[in-house]
């Protein structure tokens, strides 16, 4: 299995631009998570889906952030408009309803 | 609310034992986890322990759980330079195995 696949690995953009991060979970996993990692705040859960349905989005910072999971093999996290404080590494992870999460390699976002 | 605390840095010499500590506030967790993050990569599950256990050993790794003091530790015997990474403790929130509560991570530096 290829594991959780995220794209892009790196993105540099200017303030105000739209950013879309993509994730392909491990086939057969029914839970998908979006995390943000920064030095200051550590690992923060933004949102998680179970069977493609958003279950808890209480970690989504504000309305500029949105996430979708149109099918079991694809999810997106969108930031519009982006701001410099959104600079972070964004991780997608998937699991089979247990605490064993399988993480992607992350998308490093820099907003200038 | 639920909280997890870890010391941020640990430095050891190659061949010594490393002990990474974690304290938590929620006593209702079923599972407690240790994840490892190597530079530029996502997190990877290292080991976990059930809350009804006091100790778990897996090759060079020993996990100790003191439920009374709400203290979890990870001991790495014969620490190698390849063990240099950030180590996160995490536990499942009350009644929810999907939503993990994370520590900020302990950065382990192994010196030759």
Coordinates of C-alpha atoms in Angstrom, one line a residue:
Chain A
X1 CA 0.0 0.0 0.0
X2 CA 1.3 3.5 -0.9
X3 CA 0.2 5.0 2.4
X4 CA -1.6 8.3 2.8
X5 CA -0.7 10.6 -0.1
X6 CA -0.7 14.3 0.2
X7 CA -0.2 17.0 -2.4
X8 CA 1.5 19.4 -2.8
X9 CA 4.4 18.7 -0.5
X10 CA 5.4 22.4 -0.5
X11 CA 3.4 25.5 -1.4
X12 CA 4.5 29.1 -1.3
X13 CA 1.8 31.6 -2.0
X14 CA 1.0 35.2 -1.4
X15 CA -1.5 36.5 1.1
X16 CA -5.0 36.6 -0.2
X17 CA -4.6 33.6 -2.6
X18 CA -6.6 30.5 -2.4
X19 CA -4.8 27.3 -1.2
X20 CA -6.0 23.8 -1.8
X21 CA -4.4 20.9 -0.1
X22 CA -5.2 17.3 -1.2
X23 CA -5.2 14.0 0.5
X24 CA -5.7 10.4 -0.6
X25 CA -6.3 8.1 2.4
X26 CA -5.3 4.5 2.7
X27 CA -7.8 2.3 0.9
X28 CA -10.3 0.8 3.2
X29 CA -9.8 3.3 6.0
X30 CA -13.0 4.9 7.2
X31 CA -11.7 7.9 9.2
X32 CA -9.8 10.8 7.8
X33 CA -8.2 13.7 9.8
X34 CA -6.7 17.0 8.9
X35 CA -4.1 18.3 11.3
X36 CA -2.0 21.5 11.4
X37 CA 1.5 21.6 13.0
X38 CA 3.3 24.7 14.1
X39 CA 6.1 25.3 16.5
X40 CA 4.0 27.4 18.7
X41 CA 0.8 25.3 19.0
X42 CA 2.1 21.8 18.2
X43 CA -0.3 19.4 16.5
X44 CA -3.9 20.7 16.2
X45 CA -6.8 18.7 14.9
X46 CA -8.7 20.8 12.4
X47 CA -11.5 18.4 11.3
X48 CA -12.2 14.7 10.9
X49 CA -14.5 12.7 8.8
X50 CA -16.0 9.3 9.3
X51 CA -17.4 7.4 6.3
X52 CA -16.9 10.7 4.3
X53 CA -19.1 12.7 6.8
X54 CA -17.6 15.5 8.8
X55 CA -17.9 14.6 12.4
X56 CA -16.0 17.3 14.3
X57 CA -14.9 20.6 12.7
X58 CA -14.4 22.4 16.0
X59 CA -10.7 22.9 15.3
X60 CA -11.2 24.7 12.0
X61 CA -9.8 28.2 12.8
X62 CA -12.4 30.3 11.0
X63 CA -14.6 30.6 7.9
X64 CA -11.6 30.9 5.6
X65 CA -11.0 27.2 6.1
X66 CA -13.1 24.5 4.6
X67 CA -12.7 20.8 4.1
X68 CA -14.6 18.3 1.9
X69 CA -14.5 14.6 1.4
X70 CA -16.6 13.8 -1.8
X71 CA -15.7 10.1 -1.7
X72 CA -13.8 7.6 0.4
X73 CA -10.5 8.1 -1.5
X74 CA -10.2 11.9 -1.6
X75 CA -10.3 14.9 0.6
X76 CA -9.4 18.6 0.3
X77 CA -8.6 21.3 2.7
X78 CA -9.1 24.8 1.3
X79 CA -8.0 28.1 2.7
X80 CA -9.5 31.2 1.1
X81 CA -8.1 33.8 1.4
X82 CA -4.8 32.7 2.9
X83 CA -3.0 34.8 5.5
X84 CA 0.7 34.6 6.7
X85 CA -0.5 33.1 10.0
X86 CA -1.8 30.1 8.1
X87 CA 1.8 29.1 7.4
X88 CA 2.3 25.6 8.9
X89 CA 2.6 22.0 7.9
X90 CA -0.7 20.4 7.2
X91 CA -1.0 16.7 7.7
X92 CA -3.7 14.3 6.6
X93 CA -4.1 11.0 8.4
X94 CA -6.4 8.1 8.0
X95 CA -7.4 5.2 10.3
X96 CA -9.7 2.2 10.7
X97 CA -11.6 3.8 13.6
X98 CA -8.8 3.2 16.1
X99 CA -6.2 5.5 17.6
X100 CA -3.6 4.1 15.1
X101 CA -3.4 7.0 12.7
X102 CA -1.4 6.7 9.5
X103 CA 0.0 10.1 8.5
X104 CA 0.9 11.5 5.1
X105 CA 4.2 13.3 4.7
X106 CA 2.5 16.7 5.1
X107 CA 2.1 19.8 3.0
X108 CA 4.3 22.6 4.0
X109 CA 2.5 25.9 3.4
X110 CA 4.2 29.3 3.4
X111 CA 2.0 32.4 3.0
X112 CA 4.0 35.5 2.3
Chain B
X1 CA -10.4 20.3 29.8
X2 CA -8.2 17.4 28.7
X3 CA -4.5 18.2 28.6
X4 CA -1.2 16.4 27.9
X5 CA 2.2 17.8 29.0
X6 CA 5.6 16.7 27.8
X7 CA 9.1 18.2 28.3
X8 CA 10.2 19.8 25.0
X9 CA 13.8 18.6 24.7
X10 CA 16.0 15.6 25.7
X11 CA 19.6 15.0 24.8
X12 CA 21.3 11.7 25.4
X13 CA 24.5 10.0 24.3
X14 CA 24.5 7.1 21.9
X15 CA 24.2 3.8 23.8
X16 CA 22.5 5.4 26.8
X17 CA 18.8 4.9 27.7
X18 CA 16.3 7.7 27.0
X19 CA 13.3 8.3 29.1
X20 CA 10.6 10.5 27.7
X21 CA 7.8 11.5 30.1
X22 CA 4.2 12.6 29.7
X23 CA 1.5 13.6 32.1
X24 CA -2.2 13.8 31.3
X25 CA -5.4 14.9 33.0
X26 CA -8.1 12.7 31.5
X27 CA -8.3 9.3 33.3
X28 CA -11.0 7.8 31.2
X29 CA -8.8 7.0 28.2
X30 CA -8.7 3.4 27.0
X31 CA -5.5 3.7 25.0
X32 CA -2.4 5.8 25.4
X33 CA 0.0 6.1 22.5
X34 CA 3.5 7.1 21.6
X35 CA 4.1 8.4 18.1
X36 CA 7.5 9.2 16.5
X37 CA 8.1 12.0 13.9
X38 CA 11.3 12.0 12.0
X39 CA 12.5 15.2 10.3
X40 CA 10.4 16.2 7.3
X41 CA 8.0 13.3 7.8
X42 CA 4.6 12.5 9.2
X43 CA 4.0 10.9 12.6
X44 CA 4.2 7.2 12.9
X45 CA 2.8 5.0 15.7
X46 CA 5.6 3.6 17.8
X47 CA 3.7 1.7 20.4
X48 CA 0.6 1.9 22.6
X49 CA -0.7 0.6 25.9
X50 CA -4.1 -0.3 27.2
X51 CA -5.2 1.7 30.3
X52 CA -5.5 -1.6 32.3
X53 CA -1.8 -2.3 31.9
X54 CA 1.1 -1.0 33.9
X55 CA 3.9 -1.9 31.5
X56 CA 4.5 -2.9 27.9
X57 CA 7.8 -4.0 26.4
X58 CA 8.6 -4.2 22.8
X59 CA 12.3 -4.8 21.9
X60 CA 14.2 -1.7 22.9
X61 CA 11.0 0.2 24.0
X62 CA 9.4 0.0 27.4
X63 CA 6.2 1.9 28.2
X64 CA 5.3 2.5 31.8
X65 CA 1.9 3.7 32.9
X66 CA 1.2 5.1 36.4
X67 CA -2.5 5.7 36.5
X68 CA -2.5 7.1 40.0
X69 CA -0.2 9.9 39.0
X70 CA -1.5 10.0 35.4
X71 CA 2.0 9.6 34.1
X72 CA 3.2 7.8 31.0
X73 CA 6.8 7.2 30.0
X74 CA 8.7 5.8 27.1
X75 CA 12.1 4.3 27.7
X76 CA 14.4 3.6 24.7
X77 CA 17.2 1.3 25.6
X78 CA 20.6 1.6 23.8
X79 CA 19.6 4.8 22.1
X80 CA 20.9 5.1 18.5
X81 CA 21.4 8.2 16.3
X82 CA 18.5 6.9 14.3
X83 CA 16.2 7.4 17.3
X84 CA 16.7 11.2 17.0
X85 CA 13.1 12.5 16.4
X86 CA 10.2 14.1 18.0
X87 CA 8.2 11.8 20.3
X88 CA 4.5 12.6 20.9
X89 CA 2.3 11.0 23.6
X90 CA -1.4 11.0 22.8
X91 CA -4.5 9.5 24.4
X92 CA -8.0 8.9 23.2
X93 CA -10.6 11.3 24.5
X94 CA -13.4 10.0 26.7
X95 CA -15.5 7.6 24.6
X96 CA -13.9 8.5 21.4
X97 CA -11.0 6.5 20.0
X98 CA -10.8 8.7 16.9
X99 CA -10.1 12.0 18.4
X100 CA -6.7 11.9 20.0
X101 CA -5.4 14.5 22.5
X102 CA -1.8 15.2 21.8
X103 CA 1.2 16.5 23.7
X104 CA 3.5 19.1 22.2
X105 CA 6.2 16.5 21.5
X106 CA 9.7 15.9 23.0
X107 CA 12.6 16.5 20.7
X108 CA 15.2 13.7 21.3
X109 CA 18.8 14.5 20.2
X110 CA 21.2 11.6 20.3
X111 CA 24.8 12.6 20.4
X112 CA 27.6 10.3 19.1

